[in-house]
Coordinates of C-alpha atoms in Angstrom, one line a residue:
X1 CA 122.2 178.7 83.1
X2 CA 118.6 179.7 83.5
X3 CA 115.6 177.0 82.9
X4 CA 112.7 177.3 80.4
X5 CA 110.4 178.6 83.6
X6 CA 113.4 181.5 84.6
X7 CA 113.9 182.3 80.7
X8 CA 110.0 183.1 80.5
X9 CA 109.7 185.1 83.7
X10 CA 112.7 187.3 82.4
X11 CA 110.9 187.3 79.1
X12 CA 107.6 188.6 80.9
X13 CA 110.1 191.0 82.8
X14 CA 111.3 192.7 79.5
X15 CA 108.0 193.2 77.7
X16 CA 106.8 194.9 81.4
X17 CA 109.7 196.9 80.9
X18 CA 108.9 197.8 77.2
X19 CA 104.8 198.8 77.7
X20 CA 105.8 200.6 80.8
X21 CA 108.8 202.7 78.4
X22 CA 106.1 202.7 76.2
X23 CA 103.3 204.4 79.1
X24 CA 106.4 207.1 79.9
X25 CA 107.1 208.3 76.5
X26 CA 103.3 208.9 75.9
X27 CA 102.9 210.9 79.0
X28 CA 106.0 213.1 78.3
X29 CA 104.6 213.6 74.6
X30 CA 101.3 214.9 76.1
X31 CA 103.1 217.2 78.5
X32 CA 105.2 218.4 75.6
X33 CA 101.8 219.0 73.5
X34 CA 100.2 220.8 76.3
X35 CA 103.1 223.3 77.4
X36 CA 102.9 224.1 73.6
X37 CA 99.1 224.7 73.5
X38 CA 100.0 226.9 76.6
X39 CA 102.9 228.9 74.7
X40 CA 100.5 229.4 71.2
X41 CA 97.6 231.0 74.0
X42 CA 100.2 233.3 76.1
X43 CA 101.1 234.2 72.5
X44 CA 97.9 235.2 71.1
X45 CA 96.9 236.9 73.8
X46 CA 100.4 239.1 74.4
X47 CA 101.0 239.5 71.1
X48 CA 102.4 243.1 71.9
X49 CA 104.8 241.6 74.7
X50 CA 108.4 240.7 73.9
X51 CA 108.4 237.1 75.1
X52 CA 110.8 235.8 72.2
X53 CA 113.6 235.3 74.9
X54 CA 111.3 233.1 76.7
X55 CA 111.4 229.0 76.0
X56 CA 109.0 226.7 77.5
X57 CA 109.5 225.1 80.3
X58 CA 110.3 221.2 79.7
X59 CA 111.4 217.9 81.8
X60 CA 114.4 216.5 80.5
X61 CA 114.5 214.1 83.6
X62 CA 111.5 212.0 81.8
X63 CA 113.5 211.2 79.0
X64 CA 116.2 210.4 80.8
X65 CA 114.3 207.7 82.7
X66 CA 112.9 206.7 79.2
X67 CA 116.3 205.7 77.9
X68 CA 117.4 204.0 81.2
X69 CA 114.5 201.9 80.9
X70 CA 114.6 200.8 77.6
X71 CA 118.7 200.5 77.9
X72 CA 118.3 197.9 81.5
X73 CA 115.6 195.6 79.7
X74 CA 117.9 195.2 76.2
X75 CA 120.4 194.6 78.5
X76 CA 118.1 192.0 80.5
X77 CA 116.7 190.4 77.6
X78 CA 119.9 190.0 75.6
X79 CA 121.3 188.0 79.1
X80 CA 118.1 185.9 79.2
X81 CA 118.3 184.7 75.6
X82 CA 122.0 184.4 75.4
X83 CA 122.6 181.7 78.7
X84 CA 125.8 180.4 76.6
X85 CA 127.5 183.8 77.4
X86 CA 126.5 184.2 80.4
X87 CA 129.5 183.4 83.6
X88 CA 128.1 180.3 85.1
X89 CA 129.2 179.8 88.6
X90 CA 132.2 177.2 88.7
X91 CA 130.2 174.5 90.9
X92 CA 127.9 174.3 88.0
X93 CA 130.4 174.1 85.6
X94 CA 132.3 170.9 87.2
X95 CA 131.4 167.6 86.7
X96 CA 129.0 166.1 89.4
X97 CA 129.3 162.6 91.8
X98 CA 126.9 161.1 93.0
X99 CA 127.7 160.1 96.5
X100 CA 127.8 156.4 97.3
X101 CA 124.9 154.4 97.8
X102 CA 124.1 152.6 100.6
X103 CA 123.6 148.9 100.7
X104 CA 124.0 145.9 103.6
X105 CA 126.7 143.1 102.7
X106 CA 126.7 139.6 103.4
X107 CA 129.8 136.7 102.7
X108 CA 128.6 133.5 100.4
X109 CA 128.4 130.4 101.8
X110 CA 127.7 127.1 100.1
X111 CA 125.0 125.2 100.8
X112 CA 122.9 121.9 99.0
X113 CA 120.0 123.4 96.8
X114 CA 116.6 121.5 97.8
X115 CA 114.2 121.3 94.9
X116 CA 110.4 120.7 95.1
X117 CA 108.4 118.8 92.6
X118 CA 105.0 118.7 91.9
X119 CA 104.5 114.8 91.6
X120 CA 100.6 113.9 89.6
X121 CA 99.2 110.8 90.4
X122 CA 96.1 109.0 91.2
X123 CA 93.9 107.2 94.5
X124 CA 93.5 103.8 93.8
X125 CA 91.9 100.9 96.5
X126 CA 94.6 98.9 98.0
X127 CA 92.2 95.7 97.0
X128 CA 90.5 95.2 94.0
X129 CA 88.0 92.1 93.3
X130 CA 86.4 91.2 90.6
X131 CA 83.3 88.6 91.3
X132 CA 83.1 86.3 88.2
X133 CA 80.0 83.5 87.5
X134 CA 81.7 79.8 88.0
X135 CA 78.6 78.0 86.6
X136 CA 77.2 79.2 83.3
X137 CA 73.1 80.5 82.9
X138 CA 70.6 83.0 81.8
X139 CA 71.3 85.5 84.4
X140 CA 67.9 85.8 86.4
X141 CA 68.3 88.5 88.9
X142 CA 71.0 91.2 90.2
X143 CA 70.5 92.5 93.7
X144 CA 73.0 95.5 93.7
X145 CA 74.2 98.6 92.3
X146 CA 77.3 100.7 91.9
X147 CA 78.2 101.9 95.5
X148 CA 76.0 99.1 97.4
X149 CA 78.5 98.0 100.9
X150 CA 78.6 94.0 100.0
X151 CA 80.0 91.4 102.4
X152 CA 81.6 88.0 102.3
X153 CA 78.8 85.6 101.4
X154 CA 76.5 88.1 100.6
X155 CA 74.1 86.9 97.3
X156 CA 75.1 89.6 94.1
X157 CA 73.3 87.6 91.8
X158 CA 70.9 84.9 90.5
X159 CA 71.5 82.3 87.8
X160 CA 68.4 80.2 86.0
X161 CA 68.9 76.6 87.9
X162 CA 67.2 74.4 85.3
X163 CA 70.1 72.5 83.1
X164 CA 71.7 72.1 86.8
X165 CA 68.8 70.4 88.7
X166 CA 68.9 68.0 85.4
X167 CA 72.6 67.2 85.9
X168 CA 72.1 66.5 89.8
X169 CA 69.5 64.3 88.9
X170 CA 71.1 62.1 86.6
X171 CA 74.2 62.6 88.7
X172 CA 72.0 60.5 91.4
X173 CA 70.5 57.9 89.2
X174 CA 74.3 56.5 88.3
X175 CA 75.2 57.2 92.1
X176 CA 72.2 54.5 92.9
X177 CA 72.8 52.3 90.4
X178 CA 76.6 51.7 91.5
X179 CA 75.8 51.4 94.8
X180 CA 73.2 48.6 94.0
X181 CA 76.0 46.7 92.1
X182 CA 78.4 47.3 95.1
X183 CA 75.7 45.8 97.6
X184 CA 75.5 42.6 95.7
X185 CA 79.1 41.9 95.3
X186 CA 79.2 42.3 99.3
X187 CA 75.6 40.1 99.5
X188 CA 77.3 37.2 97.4
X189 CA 75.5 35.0 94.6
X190 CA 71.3 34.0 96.0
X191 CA 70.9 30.4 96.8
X192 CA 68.5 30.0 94.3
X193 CA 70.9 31.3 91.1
X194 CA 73.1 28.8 92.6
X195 CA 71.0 26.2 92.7
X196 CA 70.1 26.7 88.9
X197 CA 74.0 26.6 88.2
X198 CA 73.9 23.3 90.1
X199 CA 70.9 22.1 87.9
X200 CA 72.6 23.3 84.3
X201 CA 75.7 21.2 85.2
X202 CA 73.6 18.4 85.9
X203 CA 72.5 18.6 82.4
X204 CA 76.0 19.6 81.2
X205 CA 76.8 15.9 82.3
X206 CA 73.8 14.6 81.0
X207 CA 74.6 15.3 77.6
X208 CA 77.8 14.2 77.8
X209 CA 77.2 10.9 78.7
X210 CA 74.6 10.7 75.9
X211 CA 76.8 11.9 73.2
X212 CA 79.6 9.1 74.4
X213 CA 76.9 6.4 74.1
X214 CA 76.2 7.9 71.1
X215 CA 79.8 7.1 69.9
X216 CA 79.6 3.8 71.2
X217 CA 76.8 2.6 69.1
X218 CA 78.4 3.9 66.1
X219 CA 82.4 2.9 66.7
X220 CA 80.4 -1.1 66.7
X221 CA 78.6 -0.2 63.5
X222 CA 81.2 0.9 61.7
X223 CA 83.4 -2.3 62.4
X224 CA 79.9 -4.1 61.4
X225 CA 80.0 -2.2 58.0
X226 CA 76.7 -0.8 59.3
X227 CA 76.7 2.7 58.8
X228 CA 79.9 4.8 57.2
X229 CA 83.0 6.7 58.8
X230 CA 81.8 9.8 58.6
X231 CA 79.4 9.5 61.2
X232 CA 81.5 8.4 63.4
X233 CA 83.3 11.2 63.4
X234 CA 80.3 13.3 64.0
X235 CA 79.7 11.1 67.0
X236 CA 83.0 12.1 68.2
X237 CA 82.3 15.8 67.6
X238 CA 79.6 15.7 69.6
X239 CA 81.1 14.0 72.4
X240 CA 83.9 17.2 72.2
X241 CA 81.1 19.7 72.8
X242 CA 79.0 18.5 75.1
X243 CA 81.9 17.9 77.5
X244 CA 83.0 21.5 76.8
X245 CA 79.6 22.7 78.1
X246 CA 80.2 20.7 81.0
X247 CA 83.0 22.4 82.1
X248 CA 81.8 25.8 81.5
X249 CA 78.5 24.8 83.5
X250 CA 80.9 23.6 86.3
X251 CA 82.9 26.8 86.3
X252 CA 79.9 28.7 86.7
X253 CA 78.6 27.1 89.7
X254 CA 82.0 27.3 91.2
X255 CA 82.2 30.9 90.9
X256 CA 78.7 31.6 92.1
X257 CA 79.8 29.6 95.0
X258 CA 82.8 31.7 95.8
X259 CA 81.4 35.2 95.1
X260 CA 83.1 38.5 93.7
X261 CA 87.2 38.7 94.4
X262 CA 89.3 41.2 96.0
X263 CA 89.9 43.2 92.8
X264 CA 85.8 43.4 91.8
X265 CA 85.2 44.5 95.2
X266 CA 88.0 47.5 94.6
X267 CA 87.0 48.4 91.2
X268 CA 83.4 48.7 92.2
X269 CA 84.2 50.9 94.9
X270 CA 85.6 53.4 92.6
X271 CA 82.4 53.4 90.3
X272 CA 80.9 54.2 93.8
X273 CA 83.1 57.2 94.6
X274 CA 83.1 58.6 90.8
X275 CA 79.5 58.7 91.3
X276 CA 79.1 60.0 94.8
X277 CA 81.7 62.8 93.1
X278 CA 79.4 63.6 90.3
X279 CA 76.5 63.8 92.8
X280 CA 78.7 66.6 94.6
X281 CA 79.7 68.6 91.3
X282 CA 76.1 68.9 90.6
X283 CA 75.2 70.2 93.8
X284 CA 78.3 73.1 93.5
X285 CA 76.8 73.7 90.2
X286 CA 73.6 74.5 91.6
X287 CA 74.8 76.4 94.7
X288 CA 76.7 78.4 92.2
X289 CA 73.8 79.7 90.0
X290 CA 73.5 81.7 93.9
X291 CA 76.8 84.4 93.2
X292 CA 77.9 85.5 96.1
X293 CA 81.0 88.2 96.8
X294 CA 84.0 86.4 99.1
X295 CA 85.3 89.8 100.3
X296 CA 83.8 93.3 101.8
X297 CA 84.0 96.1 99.3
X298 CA 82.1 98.6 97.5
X299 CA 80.5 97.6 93.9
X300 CA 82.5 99.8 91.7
X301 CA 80.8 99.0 88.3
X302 CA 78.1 96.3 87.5
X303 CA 79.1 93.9 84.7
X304 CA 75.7 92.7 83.5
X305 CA 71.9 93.4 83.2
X306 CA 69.1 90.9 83.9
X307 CA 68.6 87.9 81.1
X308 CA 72.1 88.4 80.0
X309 CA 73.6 84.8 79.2
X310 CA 76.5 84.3 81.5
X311 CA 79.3 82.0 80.6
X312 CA 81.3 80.4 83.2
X313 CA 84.3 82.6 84.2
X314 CA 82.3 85.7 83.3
X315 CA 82.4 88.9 85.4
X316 CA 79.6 89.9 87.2
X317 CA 80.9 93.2 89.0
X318 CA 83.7 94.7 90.4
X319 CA 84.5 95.7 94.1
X320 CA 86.9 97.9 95.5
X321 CA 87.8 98.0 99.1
X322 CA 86.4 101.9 100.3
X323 CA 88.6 101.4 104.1
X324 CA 91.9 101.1 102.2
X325 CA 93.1 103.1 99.5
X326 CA 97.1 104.1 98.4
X327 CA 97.9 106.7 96.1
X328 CA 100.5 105.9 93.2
X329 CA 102.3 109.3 92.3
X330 CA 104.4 110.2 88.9
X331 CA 108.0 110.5 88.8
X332 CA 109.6 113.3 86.8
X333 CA 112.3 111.7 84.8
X334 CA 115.2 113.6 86.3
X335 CA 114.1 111.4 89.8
X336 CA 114.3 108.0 88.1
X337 CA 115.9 106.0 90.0
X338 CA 116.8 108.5 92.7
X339 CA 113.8 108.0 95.3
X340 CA 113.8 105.4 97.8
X341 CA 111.1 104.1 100.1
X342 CA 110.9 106.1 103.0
X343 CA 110.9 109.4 101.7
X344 CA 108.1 112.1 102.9
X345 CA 105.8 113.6 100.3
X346 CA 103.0 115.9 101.1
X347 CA 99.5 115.3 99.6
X348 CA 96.7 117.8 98.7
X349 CA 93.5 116.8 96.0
X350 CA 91.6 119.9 94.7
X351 CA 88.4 118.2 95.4
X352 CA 89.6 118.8 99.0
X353 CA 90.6 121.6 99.4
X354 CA 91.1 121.5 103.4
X355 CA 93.3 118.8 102.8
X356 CA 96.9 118.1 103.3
X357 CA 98.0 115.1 104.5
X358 CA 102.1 114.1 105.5
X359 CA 102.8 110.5 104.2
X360 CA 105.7 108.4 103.2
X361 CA 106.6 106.7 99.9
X362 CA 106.0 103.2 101.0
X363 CA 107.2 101.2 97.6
X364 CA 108.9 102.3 94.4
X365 CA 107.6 100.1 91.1
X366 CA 110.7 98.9 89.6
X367 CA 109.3 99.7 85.9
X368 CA 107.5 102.7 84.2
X369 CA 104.3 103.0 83.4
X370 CA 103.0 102.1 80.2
X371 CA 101.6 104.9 79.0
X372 CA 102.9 108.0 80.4
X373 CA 106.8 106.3 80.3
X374 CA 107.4 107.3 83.9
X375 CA 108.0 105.6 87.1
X376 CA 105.6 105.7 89.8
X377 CA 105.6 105.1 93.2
X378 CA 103.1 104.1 95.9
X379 CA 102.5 105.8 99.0
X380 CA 99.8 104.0 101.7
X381 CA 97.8 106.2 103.2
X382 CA 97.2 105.5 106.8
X383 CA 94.2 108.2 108.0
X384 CA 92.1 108.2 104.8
X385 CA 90.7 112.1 105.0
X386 CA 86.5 111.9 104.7
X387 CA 85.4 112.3 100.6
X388 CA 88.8 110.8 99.5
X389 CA 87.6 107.7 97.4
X390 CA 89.8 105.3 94.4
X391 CA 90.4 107.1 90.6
X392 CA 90.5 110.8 92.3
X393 CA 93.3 112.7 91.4
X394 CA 96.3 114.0 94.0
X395 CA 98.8 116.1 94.0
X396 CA 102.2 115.3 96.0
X397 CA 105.1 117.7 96.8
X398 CA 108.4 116.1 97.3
X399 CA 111.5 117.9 98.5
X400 CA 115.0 116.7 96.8
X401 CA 118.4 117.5 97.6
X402 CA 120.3 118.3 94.3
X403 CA 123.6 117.2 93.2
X404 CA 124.8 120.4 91.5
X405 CA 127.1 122.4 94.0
X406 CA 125.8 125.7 94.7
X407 CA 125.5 128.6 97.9
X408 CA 122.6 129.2 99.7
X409 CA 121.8 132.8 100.1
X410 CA 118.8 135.1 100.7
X411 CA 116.3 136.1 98.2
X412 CA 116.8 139.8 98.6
X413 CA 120.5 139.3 97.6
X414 CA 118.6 138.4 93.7
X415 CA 117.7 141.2 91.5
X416 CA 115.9 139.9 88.3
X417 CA 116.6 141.6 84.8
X418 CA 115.1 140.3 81.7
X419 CA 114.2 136.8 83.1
X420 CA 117.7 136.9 84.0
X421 CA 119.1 136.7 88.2
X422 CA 121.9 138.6 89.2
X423 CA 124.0 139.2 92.2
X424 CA 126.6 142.0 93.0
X425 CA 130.0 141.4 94.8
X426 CA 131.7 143.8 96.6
X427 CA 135.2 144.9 95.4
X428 CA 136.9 148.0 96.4
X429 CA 133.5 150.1 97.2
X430 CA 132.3 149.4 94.4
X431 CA 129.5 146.5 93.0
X432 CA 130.3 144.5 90.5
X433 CA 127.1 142.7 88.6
X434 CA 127.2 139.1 88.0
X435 CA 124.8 137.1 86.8
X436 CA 124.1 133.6 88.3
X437 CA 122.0 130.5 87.8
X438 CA 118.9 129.4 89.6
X439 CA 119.5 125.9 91.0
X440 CA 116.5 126.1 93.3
X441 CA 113.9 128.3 94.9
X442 CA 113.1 127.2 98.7
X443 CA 110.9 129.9 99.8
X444 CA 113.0 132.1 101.4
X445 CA 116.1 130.8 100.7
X446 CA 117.8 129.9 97.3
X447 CA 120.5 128.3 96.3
X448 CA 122.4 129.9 93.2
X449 CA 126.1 129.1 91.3
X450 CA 128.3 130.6 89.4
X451 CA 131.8 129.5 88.6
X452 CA 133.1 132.9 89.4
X453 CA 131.7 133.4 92.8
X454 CA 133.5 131.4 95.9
X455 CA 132.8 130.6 99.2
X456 CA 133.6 133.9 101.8
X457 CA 133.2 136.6 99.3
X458 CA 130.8 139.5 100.1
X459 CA 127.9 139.7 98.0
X460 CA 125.3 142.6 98.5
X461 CA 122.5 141.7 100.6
X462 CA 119.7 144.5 100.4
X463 CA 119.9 147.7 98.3
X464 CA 120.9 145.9 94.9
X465 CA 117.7 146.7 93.1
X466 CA 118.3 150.3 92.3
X467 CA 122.4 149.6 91.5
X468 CA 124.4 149.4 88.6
X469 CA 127.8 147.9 87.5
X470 CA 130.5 149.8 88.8
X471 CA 128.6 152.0 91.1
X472 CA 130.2 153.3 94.3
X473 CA 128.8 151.4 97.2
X474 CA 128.6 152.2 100.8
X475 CA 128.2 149.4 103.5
X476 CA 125.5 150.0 106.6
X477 CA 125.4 147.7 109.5
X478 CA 122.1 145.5 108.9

């Protein structure tokens, strides 16, 4: 059967064959006109001769090769445009095979499928302070900034002193006046107080005798008829009262002779100390208005602004320790509860990119976070790379062993059709497509399953790209 290029060079063939038929026939037509122009001449001019026997001479070989000509390109040209009748040679005819392709073989072995993750998560400062006012003020002066280096017992800010200069003040004044009342309780009453005690019971007795006199006279008057009862019993009254102040005179003297007891002494000791106590609270207040960090960090954000009213317990700044820093990573969910302390992760940031630092998960927090719902875990990092600082964000890649059962195999034994992967076994020289799942991509290795496929059966290797179901395979040596 002759192609589109073969049927138009026999079509050019034919119409050669035609104009050159063509070219012939006009030259034998002129020949035939010009041996007849000859015979008219020889005619005219021997009219008298008897030349009737005579013919003119002609070719009959040109016509001849005329009709041969035409005849071979009908002939050609019917066989050009009529393949169908045409006698095809029998290899043509027959069916063809293609001949087996080649491909290199390899036997399935199972294997555990190790999955990556791409874990999200965070730097944050392994310490965290936050420096807090403990007196209250008018907030007078602050001495640093985000990013200042602070150290223990360095001064961060200034309260206004006033109202805590009063209280020490008056804090001293009651501290003085307890310790003048404890002095005299050790001293003991003055001889002269005592001596006026001594006098005032002198008189205590003095009126007493007087007002018994006094009911002398009247107990005889009244037995006279003198004077009435009832002054006698104002006599007696009187009597009653003055020896009342007697005693209380006596008692008086008695104590100012003894001096303070055991339990005076005691409870003017504790006045004392509550004092001395109230002396020492002032000063803290006042040494207070002076804040002052208690750690070394780095002021992460400043609280306040000058002549802000401060109330005790209110923050100040915050300070995060720049030497120490951990970074707490995402869990997916599928890893809930499946990673343990211990396990490596690799770290990159994209704010350094010539960074990639080999760590360990030091801690797992028991509980998800509350706002992304995941569990996180905390990896210390021991050699903090230079630019890495707290709230930058990391990335960490952790490797995990699955628990689906699965074979490990080369990529090139994978050929990918529609999103889907597919390998071909090897039955009987022939492949046989199957299509597999994914279970996890390790680089060069991956780790597929299928329920069909088992452990020892040859799988194609390389060459699997360009086959089909079915086709006839051929196995090279690798």
């Amino acid at each position: 059967m002759f192609n589109a290029v073969e049927r138009n060079l026999y079509i050019k063939k034919v119409c050669g064959l035609t104009v050159l038929s063509r070219r012939v026939g006009a030259m034998s037509t002129r020949e035939s006109e010009i041996v007849t122009d000859t015979q008219a001449t020889v005619e005219d001019e021997h009219e008298d001769e008897d030349i009737s026997d005579e013919k003119p001479t002609r070719k009959p070989w040109l016509g001849v090769l005329l009709a041969g000509l035409v005849l071979g390109a009908f002939v050609i040209g019917w066989r050009v445009l009529t393949p169908g009748k045409t006698s095809q040679p029998a290899t043509a005819q027959a069916p063809q095979t293609p001949p087996p392709r080649p491909v290199e073989t390899t036997t399935l072995t199972t294997g555990q499928g190790i999955r990556s993750y791409q874990l999200l998560g965070q730097v944050e400062a392994t310490q965290q302070a936050t420096i807090r006012a403990q007196t209250g003020g008018i907030l007078k002066q602050i001495m640093v900034q985000p990013g200042d280096r602070v150290t223990p017992g360095m001064t961060i800010a200034v309260l206004d002193d006033a109202d805590q200069q009063l209280a020490l003040s008056q804090a001293l004044a009651q501290l003085a006046q307890q310790r003048s009342n404890m002095a005299r309780l050790e001293v003991g009453t003055r001889p002269e107080i005592i001596a006026q005690r001594t006098a005032a019971v002198r008189s205590a007795l003095a009126r007493e005798q007087e007002a018994r006199d006094n009911l002398q006279r009247n107990s005889n008057l009244v037995r006279e008829g003198a004077i009435s009862q009832r002054l006698l019993v104002e006599a007696r009254a009187g009597v009653d009262d003055a020896h009342g102040e007697r005693l209380a005179a006596e008692a008086t003297l008695k104590e100012a002779k003894a001096g303070a007891t055991r339990e005076e002494m005691e409870a003017q000791r504790a006045l004392v100390g509550a004092a001395a106590a109230a002396v020492n609270q002032a000063k803290l207040a006042l040494q207070r208005t002076q804040i002052t960090s208690n750690s070394t960090g780095i002021v992460q954000e400043r609280k306040v602004s000058v002549g802000d009213l401060v109330q005790t317990g209110g923050e100040i700044a915050s300070l995060v320790a720049g030497d120490r820093l951990d970074v707490f990573l995402e869990l997916p969910e599928e890893l809930t509860g499946r990673i343990n302390a211990g396990t490596r992760v690799t770290l990159t940031a994209r704010a350094l990119p010539n960074w990639k630092g080999n760590a360990t998960i030091t801690g797992v927090v028991p509980s998800a976070d509350g706002a992304s719902r995941r569990q996180r875990v905390r990896v210390q990092l021991n050699n903090i790379p230079k630019g890495l600082v707290s709230g930058m964000a990391v990335t960490g890649t952790l490797q995990s062993a699955t628990n689906q059962p699965s074979f490990v195999v080369s990529r090139d034994v994978l050929t990918k059709r529609q999103d889907k992967w597919f390998v071909y076994t090897v039955a009987e020289g022939r492949a046989k497509q199957q299509e597999v799942q994914m279970v996890a991509d390790m680089g060069e290795k991956v780790a597929i399953y299928h329920p069909a496929l088992r452990a020892g059966q040859e799988i194609v290797s390389r060459g699997g790209d360009m086959l089909t179901d079915g086709a006839v395979i051929r196995e090279v040596s690798n």
